[in-house]
Structure formats: structure tokens, C-alpha cells
Amino acid sequence: MAQHTRFSSSTSDSRRLWRTLTRMLAGLLLAWGSLLFTAKWRATLPLPPLETNLYAYLPDNGGWKGDSLRVESGRDIHLVLRSVEGTHALRIAHTDVESTLLTPNSEQVLIFTAPAPGRYVVECTVWCGPNHWRMRTVLEVTDPAAPDAPINYVQDTPRYEIPWTQLNIDAAHPADSWPIVPADPVIGAEIWKTLDAEIEPSQLIDAYGWPLATPADVYIALQAGQGLPAAANMNEVERWALVAFLWEAKSTPTVLERGADLFTRNCASCHGVDGSGTGFAAAVSPALEPDFRHSPTAAGASPLQLYAKIARGGMGTGMPNWGTVLDEDDLWSVTEYLYTFLFRDPHTNGETTLTHE
């Protein structure tokens, strides 16, 4: 009887121990699960806004200075801008983030959400000195899931393939033919109406090789009656007016208006509002500014040559690259607008060429 009692007591102790261990294991599992749930729940919560300070100095004194501009995509950012010296305005390329005028000793806070991963050019959009073009820095936006992954400059894919070697954008491209008097696209439009052509104007100029064709190339093709036999019998003024009309058929008034706005804001300080190369900053430019109205050189530049020069910048000339700053539509708006100086404005016969920027 005593032996049976000892056996029962041993069994009871084992059961109590098993129940204790089971409860402990369940508690551990519950605690572990709670920790996992809490971690996942916290991960779903938005991070607090990241406050970043940026100070604006004159370009020769360092330009933009301040905290690191490296953030995670999707993070809310409070960018605190302070102008230490000079007047500036900030814009982050390929975003809608832009400040108003930042006068000396003033402060602004820009609130935005960090965009997709990439390197975004931060520029000053107000002329702030001879080296204004150096007033740039970069906002680096990383992927939270891969913070160490390489990031590239944000830039639109070019609309057309660029044959860089063929373009040779740093060389002179004098025209084989050019208008002696300003070519008027309005007159060209009237001439076109009389031709009863079976092709659209934009299709005809495409057939001539646009955007690799120059205005001079189109004139020579018309002179030979290529695709439009009646053009061979026109006089020089009429033929150039037709070139101007065909050229502007590749654009629209809205595009040209946008190009004019961009040119005035970003280019006129050196190139002049009238494209003459006599902007107020031309005197301190490292290179001679071109006169876009000068027909012997303007008529020898293809749209793709001008586009490539704008996108890449003028090496050693003080002209920055705009390919990482403007989107593709804006780059082409400026490119197309440049030809209005040849076709719509009075031009001179000076010696300035388009090979300098």
C-alpha cells in the first residue's frame, strides 16, 4: 500500500512540473508574439518628420550649407531654409518643392514627403552672383528597404537617341545657307496655303531629317524641290519664310510660351532676353556668349545639337548642365524657343557663333 502511495506522489509531482513548464513556455511564446506584434505595429507607424537645416550663402562662400541631405523615400521632411547672405530661391528638380524669394536673414520651412529614391539636384532659381550656376547641391533619397543600394541622378529618358560623336556639340557648325532678312513664319504659313500640299508640315520637316536637320538643311532640300517641287521656283525670302513656318510646325504656341518663360528665368542673365548674348552677366562669363539671332551660325544648328548642349552644359564656359534639372518637355521647350530668335527677331551679321556658351 505504501509503495502505491509513493508512485502516485511521484506521478503527481511530474504532472505539476509539466504544467509549470507548459505555462512557462506558453508565457514565453505569448511574450515573444507580443514583441513581434509590437515591432510590426511600430513599423507601420509613420516616422516623425525629419527636420533638416539648410543655410544659403553666396556661391563664392559655399552656396548651400547645413545638415546632411540624405533621407529615406516616403519620410516627411521639414526643410528649414535660412538666408545668411544674398537673395535666393530654392527648387528641388523633378519635384514640386520650391520656395518663394529668400531675402537676407529670412527663414522659410518647406514641408514635403521625400520622393522616390534618387539623386535630386537642388538649385537656386534667382541670380545671386557671378557664380550663380554653382548654387547647387544634391538631395539623396534612399530606399528604406535597401538603404545602401546605389542611387542615380533623376533624369528623364531622352525623347530621341543622341549620336554624341556625330553631333560634336563643342565644334563650330556654320550654315551652308542662311536668311539675309528675318524669316517670317506668318508669311510662310500663307505660302503653304497656296501649295495644296498632300502632306502635313510636321511630316515634311520630319522627312527632311528633323531633329538632326538644321534650318539650312531644310532650306537646301526645299531649294531642290525635295518633297515639295513648287518650292524650287520660290525666291530666297519666300523659301526661308517657308522654312520658318515648317520649323514652328514642330512646336506649339504653348510650348514656345513655356520655353520663353524658362529662357527668361534661367538663361537670359547671360544670353540676354533678346538672345543677343548681352545679358547683364555676360561681362563676367568665362566665354563669349552667342548671339542666337546671328543667322550664319543659328541656321547651322540642329535641334538635337542645341538640346544636347543644353542638357549637358557648356564645358568650361560657365554654363551648367540642365539635363538633371529640367524635365524632357522643358528641355525641348527651351530648344524650340531658341529658333524664334532666328525666325521672328531682327538679327545681326556679327561674328558671334553658337559654339560658345
CSV table of C-alpha atoms in Angstrom, one decimal:
chain,number,residue,atom,x,y,z
A,1,MET,CA,0.0,0.0,0.0
A,2,ALA,CA,2.9,2.4,0.9
A,3,GLN,CA,4.6,1.7,-2.5
A,4,HIS,CA,1.4,2.6,-4.4
A,5,THR,CA,1.2,5.9,-2.5
A,6,ARG,CA,4.9,6.8,-3.3
A,7,PHE,CA,4.2,6.0,-7.0
A,8,SER,CA,1.1,8.2,-7.0
A,9,SER,CA,3.0,11.1,-5.4
A,10,SER,CA,5.8,10.8,-8.0
A,11,THR,CA,3.3,10.9,-10.8
A,12,SER,CA,1.6,14.0,-9.3
A,13,ASP,CA,4.9,15.8,-9.0
A,14,SER,CA,5.6,15.1,-12.6
A,15,ARG,CA,2.3,16.4,-13.7
A,16,ARG,CA,2.7,19.6,-11.7
A,17,LEU,CA,6.2,20.1,-13.2
A,18,TRP,CA,4.8,19.5,-16.7
A,19,ARG,CA,2.0,22.0,-16.1
A,20,THR,CA,4.5,24.6,-14.8
A,21,LEU,CA,6.8,24.1,-17.8
A,22,THR,CA,3.8,24.3,-20.2
A,23,ARG,CA,2.7,27.6,-18.6
A,24,MET,CA,6.2,29.0,-18.7
A,25,LEU,CA,6.6,28.0,-22.4
A,26,ALA,CA,3.1,29.5,-23.2
A,27,GLY,CA,4.1,32.7,-21.4
A,28,LEU,CA,7.4,32.9,-23.3
A,29,LEU,CA,5.6,32.3,-26.6
A,30,LEU,CA,3.0,34.9,-25.7
A,31,ALA,CA,5.7,37.4,-24.8
A,32,TRP,CA,7.6,36.7,-28.0
A,33,GLY,CA,4.5,37.1,-30.0
A,34,SER,CA,3.7,40.3,-28.3
A,35,LEU,CA,7.2,41.6,-29.1
A,36,LEU,CA,6.8,40.6,-32.7
A,37,PHE,CA,3.4,42.2,-32.9
A,38,THR,CA,4.6,45.4,-31.3
A,39,ALA,CA,7.6,45.6,-33.6
A,40,LYS,CA,5.4,45.1,-36.7
A,41,TRP,CA,2.9,47.6,-35.4
A,42,ARG,CA,5.5,50.2,-34.7
A,43,ALA,CA,6.9,49.6,-38.2
A,44,THR,CA,3.5,50.6,-39.6
A,45,LEU,CA,3.6,53.9,-37.8
A,46,PRO,CA,4.9,56.9,-39.7
A,47,LEU,CA,8.2,58.2,-38.7
A,48,PRO,CA,8.2,61.6,-37.1
A,49,PRO,CA,9.1,64.5,-39.6
A,50,LEU,CA,12.8,64.9,-40.2
A,51,GLU,CA,13.9,68.5,-39.7
A,52,THR,CA,16.8,69.5,-41.9
A,53,ASN,CA,18.5,72.8,-41.9
A,54,LEU,CA,20.0,74.5,-45.0
A,55,TYR,CA,21.8,77.8,-45.0
A,56,ALA,CA,22.1,79.9,-48.1
A,57,TYR,CA,25.4,81.7,-48.6
A,58,LEU,CA,26.7,83.5,-51.7
A,59,PRO,CA,28.1,81.0,-54.3
A,60,ASP,CA,31.7,82.0,-53.7
A,61,ASN,CA,31.3,81.4,-49.9
A,62,GLY,CA,29.9,77.9,-50.3
A,63,GLY,CA,26.4,78.2,-51.5
A,64,TRP,CA,24.1,75.8,-49.7
A,65,LYS,CA,25.4,74.6,-46.4
A,66,GLY,CA,23.9,72.7,-43.5
A,67,ASP,CA,22.7,69.3,-42.4
A,68,SER,CA,23.0,66.1,-44.5
A,69,LEU,CA,20.6,66.0,-47.4
A,70,ARG,CA,20.3,62.2,-47.3
A,71,VAL,CA,16.8,60.9,-46.4
A,72,GLU,CA,14.6,57.9,-46.9
A,73,SER,CA,11.9,57.8,-49.5
A,74,GLY,CA,8.5,58.4,-48.0
A,75,ARG,CA,9.8,60.3,-45.0
A,76,ASP,CA,8.1,63.6,-44.1
A,77,ILE,CA,10.7,66.4,-44.3
A,78,HIS,CA,10.7,69.8,-42.8
A,79,LEU,CA,13.4,71.7,-44.7
A,80,VAL,CA,14.3,74.8,-42.8
A,81,LEU,CA,15.9,77.4,-45.1
A,82,ARG,CA,17.8,80.4,-43.8
A,83,SER,CA,19.5,83.0,-46.0
A,84,VAL,CA,22.8,84.1,-44.4
A,85,GLU,CA,23.8,86.3,-47.3
A,86,GLY,CA,22.3,87.3,-50.6
A,87,THR,CA,18.9,86.7,-52.0
A,88,HIS,CA,18.0,83.2,-53.2
A,89,ALA,CA,15.1,80.8,-54.0
A,90,LEU,CA,15.3,77.0,-53.8
A,91,ARG,CA,13.9,74.4,-56.1
A,92,ILE,CA,14.3,70.6,-56.0
A,93,ALA,CA,14.4,69.4,-59.5
A,94,HIS,CA,11.9,66.8,-60.7
A,95,THR,CA,9.6,67.6,-57.8
A,96,ASP,CA,7.1,70.4,-56.9
A,97,VAL,CA,9.2,71.5,-54.0
A,98,GLU,CA,10.0,75.2,-54.4
A,99,SER,CA,10.5,78.1,-52.1
A,100,THR,CA,9.5,81.7,-52.5
A,101,LEU,CA,12.1,84.5,-52.5
A,102,LEU,CA,14.5,84.1,-49.6
A,103,THR,CA,15.8,87.5,-48.7
A,104,PRO,CA,18.8,88.1,-46.4
A,105,ASN,CA,18.3,86.9,-42.8
A,106,SER,CA,14.9,85.4,-43.6
A,107,GLU,CA,13.6,81.9,-43.0
A,108,GLN,CA,11.2,79.5,-44.7
A,109,VAL,CA,10.1,76.0,-43.9
A,110,LEU,CA,9.3,73.7,-46.8
A,111,ILE,CA,7.2,70.7,-45.8
A,112,PHE,CA,7.2,67.7,-48.2
A,113,THR,CA,7.4,64.0,-48.4
A,114,ALA,CA,10.7,62.6,-49.7
A,115,PRO,CA,10.2,61.4,-53.3
A,116,ALA,CA,11.2,58.1,-55.0
A,117,PRO,CA,14.9,57.0,-54.5
A,118,GLY,CA,17.4,59.0,-56.5
A,119,ARG,CA,19.7,62.0,-56.5
A,120,TYR,CA,17.8,65.3,-57.0
A,121,VAL,CA,19.5,68.5,-57.9
A,122,VAL,CA,18.8,71.3,-55.5
A,123,GLU,CA,19.2,74.7,-57.3
A,124,CYS,CA,18.9,78.4,-56.7
A,125,THR,CA,16.5,79.9,-59.1
A,126,VAL,CA,17.4,83.6,-58.5
A,127,TRP,CA,20.5,85.2,-59.9
A,128,CYS,CA,22.7,85.6,-56.8
A,129,GLY,CA,26.1,86.5,-58.2
A,130,PRO,CA,28.6,85.8,-61.0
A,131,ASN,CA,28.9,82.1,-60.0
A,132,HIS,CA,25.2,81.7,-59.5
A,133,TRP,CA,25.4,78.5,-61.6
A,134,ARG,CA,27.4,76.9,-58.8
A,135,MET,CA,24.5,77.4,-56.4
A,136,ARG,CA,23.5,73.7,-56.5
A,137,THR,CA,23.6,70.8,-54.2
A,138,VAL,CA,22.0,67.3,-54.1
A,139,LEU,CA,19.2,65.7,-52.2
A,140,GLU,CA,19.9,62.0,-51.9
A,141,VAL,CA,16.8,59.9,-51.3
A,142,THR,CA,17.4,56.2,-50.4
A,143,ASP,CA,15.1,53.2,-50.5
A,144,PRO,CA,14.2,52.2,-46.9
A,145,ALA,CA,14.3,48.5,-47.9
A,146,ALA,CA,17.8,48.9,-49.4
A,147,PRO,CA,19.5,51.9,-47.9
A,148,ASP,CA,22.9,51.0,-49.3
A,149,ALA,CA,21.7,50.5,-52.8
A,150,PRO,CA,23.3,52.8,-55.5
A,151,ILE,CA,21.2,55.8,-56.4
A,152,ASN,CA,21.4,57.7,-59.7
A,153,TYR,CA,20.6,61.3,-60.7
A,154,VAL,CA,16.9,61.6,-61.5
A,155,GLN,CA,16.7,62.5,-65.2
A,156,ASP,CA,14.1,61.8,-67.9
A,157,THR,CA,14.9,59.4,-70.7
A,158,PRO,CA,15.8,61.5,-73.9
A,159,ARG,CA,13.0,61.7,-76.4
A,160,TYR,CA,15.4,61.0,-79.2
A,161,GLU,CA,18.6,59.0,-79.4
A,162,ILE,CA,21.6,61.3,-79.2
A,163,PRO,CA,24.5,60.5,-81.5
A,164,TRP,CA,27.1,62.4,-79.5
A,165,THR,CA,30.0,61.8,-81.8
A,166,GLN,CA,28.1,62.9,-84.9
A,167,LEU,CA,26.8,66.0,-83.1
A,168,ASN,CA,30.2,67.2,-81.9
A,169,ILE,CA,28.4,69.9,-79.9
A,170,ASP,CA,31.6,71.7,-78.9
A,171,ALA,CA,32.6,72.4,-82.5
A,172,ALA,CA,31.5,75.2,-84.8
A,173,HIS,CA,28.6,74.4,-87.2
A,174,PRO,CA,28.5,77.3,-89.7
A,175,ALA,CA,25.5,77.1,-92.0
A,176,ASP,CA,25.7,76.5,-95.7
A,177,SER,CA,22.8,78.8,-96.3
A,178,TRP,CA,21.1,81.4,-94.1
A,179,PRO,CA,18.4,84.1,-94.4
A,180,ILE,CA,19.6,87.6,-95.4
A,181,VAL,CA,16.5,89.1,-93.9
A,182,PRO,CA,14.5,87.7,-91.0
A,183,ALA,CA,12.4,84.7,-92.0
A,184,ASP,CA,8.8,85.2,-91.1
A,185,PRO,CA,6.7,82.0,-90.3
A,186,VAL,CA,3.5,84.0,-90.7
A,187,ILE,CA,4.4,84.7,-94.3
A,188,GLY,CA,5.5,81.1,-94.6
A,189,ALA,CA,2.0,79.9,-93.4
A,190,GLU,CA,0.3,82.0,-96.2
A,191,ILE,CA,2.7,80.5,-98.8
A,192,TRP,CA,1.9,77.0,-97.5
A,193,LYS,CA,-1.8,77.5,-98.1
A,194,THR,CA,-1.2,78.2,-101.8
A,195,LEU,CA,0.8,75.0,-102.3
A,196,ASP,CA,-2.1,72.5,-101.8
A,197,ALA,CA,0.4,70.1,-100.3
A,198,GLU,CA,-0.6,66.5,-99.7
A,199,ILE,CA,1.5,66.2,-96.6
A,200,GLU,CA,1.3,67.8,-93.2
A,201,PRO,CA,4.0,70.4,-92.4
A,202,SER,CA,5.4,68.5,-89.5
A,203,GLN,CA,5.6,65.3,-91.6
A,204,LEU,CA,7.5,67.1,-94.3
A,205,ILE,CA,10.1,68.5,-92.0
A,206,ASP,CA,10.4,65.1,-90.4
A,207,ALA,CA,11.2,63.7,-93.9
A,208,TYR,CA,14.0,66.3,-94.1
A,209,GLY,CA,15.6,64.7,-91.0
A,210,TRP,CA,14.3,66.7,-88.1
A,211,PRO,CA,15.7,66.9,-85.3
A,212,LEU,CA,19.1,66.2,-86.8
A,213,ALA,CA,18.4,68.5,-89.8
A,214,THR,CA,19.4,72.2,-89.5
A,215,PRO,CA,17.3,75.1,-90.9
A,216,ALA,CA,19.9,75.3,-93.6
A,217,ASP,CA,19.4,71.7,-94.5
A,218,VAL,CA,15.7,72.2,-94.8
A,219,TYR,CA,16.2,75.3,-97.0
A,220,ILE,CA,18.6,73.4,-99.3
A,221,ALA,CA,16.0,70.5,-99.6
A,222,LEU,CA,13.3,73.0,-100.5
A,223,GLN,CA,15.6,74.7,-103.0
A,224,ALA,CA,16.0,71.3,-104.7
A,225,GLY,CA,12.2,70.8,-104.7
A,226,GLN,CA,12.6,67.7,-102.5
A,227,GLY,CA,9.1,66.6,-101.4
A,228,LEU,CA,7.7,69.9,-102.5
A,229,PRO,CA,8.5,70.7,-106.1
A,230,ALA,CA,6.9,74.2,-106.1
A,231,ALA,CA,9.5,75.4,-103.5
A,232,ALA,CA,12.2,75.1,-106.2
A,233,ASN,CA,10.6,78.1,-108.0
A,234,MET,CA,10.4,80.4,-105.0
A,235,ASN,CA,12.7,83.3,-104.3
A,236,GLU,CA,15.0,83.1,-101.3
A,237,VAL,CA,12.9,85.2,-99.0
A,238,GLU,CA,9.8,83.1,-99.7
A,239,ARG,CA,11.7,79.9,-99.3
A,240,TRP,CA,13.2,81.0,-95.9
A,241,ALA,CA,9.7,82.1,-94.8
A,242,LEU,CA,8.5,78.6,-95.6
A,243,VAL,CA,11.4,77.1,-93.6
A,244,ALA,CA,10.3,79.2,-90.6
A,245,PHE,CA,6.8,78.0,-91.0
A,246,LEU,CA,7.8,74.4,-91.2
A,247,TRP,CA,10.1,74.7,-88.3
A,248,GLU,CA,7.4,76.2,-86.0
A,249,ALA,CA,5.0,73.4,-87.2
A,250,LYS,CA,7.1,71.1,-84.9
A,251,SER,CA,6.1,73.2,-81.9
A,252,THR,CA,3.0,74.8,-80.4
A,253,PRO,CA,2.3,78.3,-79.0
A,254,THR,CA,2.1,76.7,-75.5
A,255,VAL,CA,5.5,75.1,-75.9
A,256,LEU,CA,7.1,78.3,-77.1
A,257,GLU,CA,5.5,80.2,-74.3
A,258,ARG,CA,6.9,77.7,-71.8
A,259,GLY,CA,10.3,77.9,-73.5
A,260,ALA,CA,10.2,81.7,-73.3
A,261,ASP,CA,9.5,81.6,-69.6
A,262,LEU,CA,12.3,79.1,-68.9
A,263,PHE,CA,14.7,81.0,-71.0
A,264,THR,CA,13.9,84.3,-69.2
A,265,ARG,CA,14.3,82.7,-65.8
A,266,ASN,CA,17.4,80.5,-66.4
A,267,CYS,CA,19.3,81.8,-69.4
A,268,ALA,CA,18.6,85.5,-70.0
A,269,SER,CA,21.1,86.7,-67.4
A,270,CYS,CA,23.9,85.6,-69.7
A,271,HIS,CA,22.3,85.2,-73.1
A,272,GLY,CA,20.1,88.3,-72.9
A,273,VAL,CA,16.3,88.4,-73.0
A,274,ASP,CA,16.6,89.1,-76.8
A,275,GLY,CA,19.1,86.2,-77.3
A,276,SER,CA,21.8,88.6,-78.3
A,277,GLY,CA,24.3,87.3,-75.8
A,278,THR,CA,24.4,90.6,-73.9
A,279,GLY,CA,22.7,89.7,-70.7
A,280,PHE,CA,23.8,91.6,-67.5
A,281,ALA,CA,26.1,88.6,-66.5
A,282,ALA,CA,27.7,88.2,-69.9
A,283,ALA,CA,30.5,90.5,-68.9
A,284,VAL,CA,31.7,88.1,-66.3
A,285,SER,CA,31.1,84.9,-68.3
A,286,PRO,CA,34.2,82.7,-68.8
A,287,ALA,CA,33.4,82.6,-72.6
A,288,LEU,CA,31.9,84.8,-75.2
A,289,GLU,CA,28.1,84.4,-75.2
A,290,PRO,CA,26.5,83.6,-78.6
A,291,ASP,CA,24.1,85.7,-80.5
A,292,PHE,CA,21.2,83.4,-81.3
A,293,ARG,CA,19.9,85.9,-83.8
A,294,HIS,CA,23.1,85.6,-85.9
A,295,SER,CA,21.7,83.6,-88.9
A,296,PRO,CA,25.0,82.3,-90.4
A,297,THR,CA,25.5,80.2,-87.2
A,298,ALA,CA,21.9,79.8,-85.9
A,299,ALA,CA,20.8,78.3,-89.3
A,300,GLY,CA,23.6,75.7,-88.9
A,301,ALA,CA,22.5,74.3,-85.6
A,302,SER,CA,20.2,71.3,-85.4
A,303,PRO,CA,17.6,71.0,-82.7
A,304,LEU,CA,19.4,67.9,-81.3
A,305,GLN,CA,22.7,69.8,-81.2
A,306,LEU,CA,21.1,72.6,-79.2
A,307,TYR,CA,19.2,70.1,-76.9
A,308,ALA,CA,22.4,68.2,-76.2
A,309,LYS,CA,24.3,71.3,-75.4
A,310,ILE,CA,21.6,72.5,-73.0
A,311,ALA,CA,21.2,69.1,-71.4
A,312,ARG,CA,25.0,68.5,-70.9
A,313,GLY,CA,26.1,72.1,-70.4
A,314,GLY,CA,28.9,74.1,-71.9
A,315,MET,CA,32.2,72.5,-70.7
A,316,GLY,CA,34.4,75.3,-69.2
A,317,THR,CA,32.1,78.1,-70.3
A,318,GLY,CA,30.2,78.6,-67.1
A,319,MET,CA,27.0,77.1,-68.5
A,320,PRO,CA,25.7,74.4,-66.2
A,321,ASN,CA,24.0,71.2,-67.3
A,322,TRP,CA,20.2,71.3,-67.3
A,323,GLY,CA,19.6,67.7,-68.1
A,324,THR,CA,19.3,66.9,-64.4
A,325,VAL,CA,17.3,70.0,-63.6
A,326,LEU,CA,14.7,70.3,-66.3
A,327,ASP,CA,12.4,67.5,-67.5
A,328,GLU,CA,12.3,66.4,-71.1
A,329,ASP,CA,9.4,68.6,-72.1
A,330,ASP,CA,11.1,71.7,-70.6
A,331,LEU,CA,14.4,70.9,-72.3
A,332,TRP,CA,12.6,70.8,-75.7
A,333,SER,CA,10.6,73.9,-74.9
A,334,VAL,CA,13.8,75.8,-74.5
A,335,THR,CA,15.4,74.2,-77.5
A,336,GLU,CA,12.4,75.1,-79.8
A,337,TYR,CA,12.2,78.6,-78.3
A,338,LEU,CA,15.8,79.4,-79.3
A,339,TYR,CA,14.8,79.3,-83.0
A,340,THR,CA,12.4,82.2,-82.5
A,341,PHE,CA,15.4,84.4,-82.4
A,342,LEU,CA,16.3,83.3,-85.9
A,343,PHE,CA,12.8,83.3,-87.4
A,344,ARG,CA,11.0,86.1,-85.5
A,345,ASP,CA,13.6,88.6,-84.3
A,346,PRO,CA,15.8,91.0,-86.2
A,347,HIS,CA,19.2,89.6,-86.4
A,348,THR,CA,22.7,91.0,-87.0
A,349,ASN,CA,25.6,89.9,-89.1
A,350,GLY,CA,28.1,90.0,-86.2
A,351,GLU,CA,30.9,87.5,-85.7
A,352,THR,CA,29.4,85.7,-82.6
A,353,THR,CA,28.9,82.0,-83.1
A,354,LEU,CA,26.8,79.3,-81.4
A,355,THR,CA,29.9,77.4,-80.5
A,356,HIS,CA,30.4,79.4,-77.3
A,357,GLU,CA,28.2,79.1,-74.3
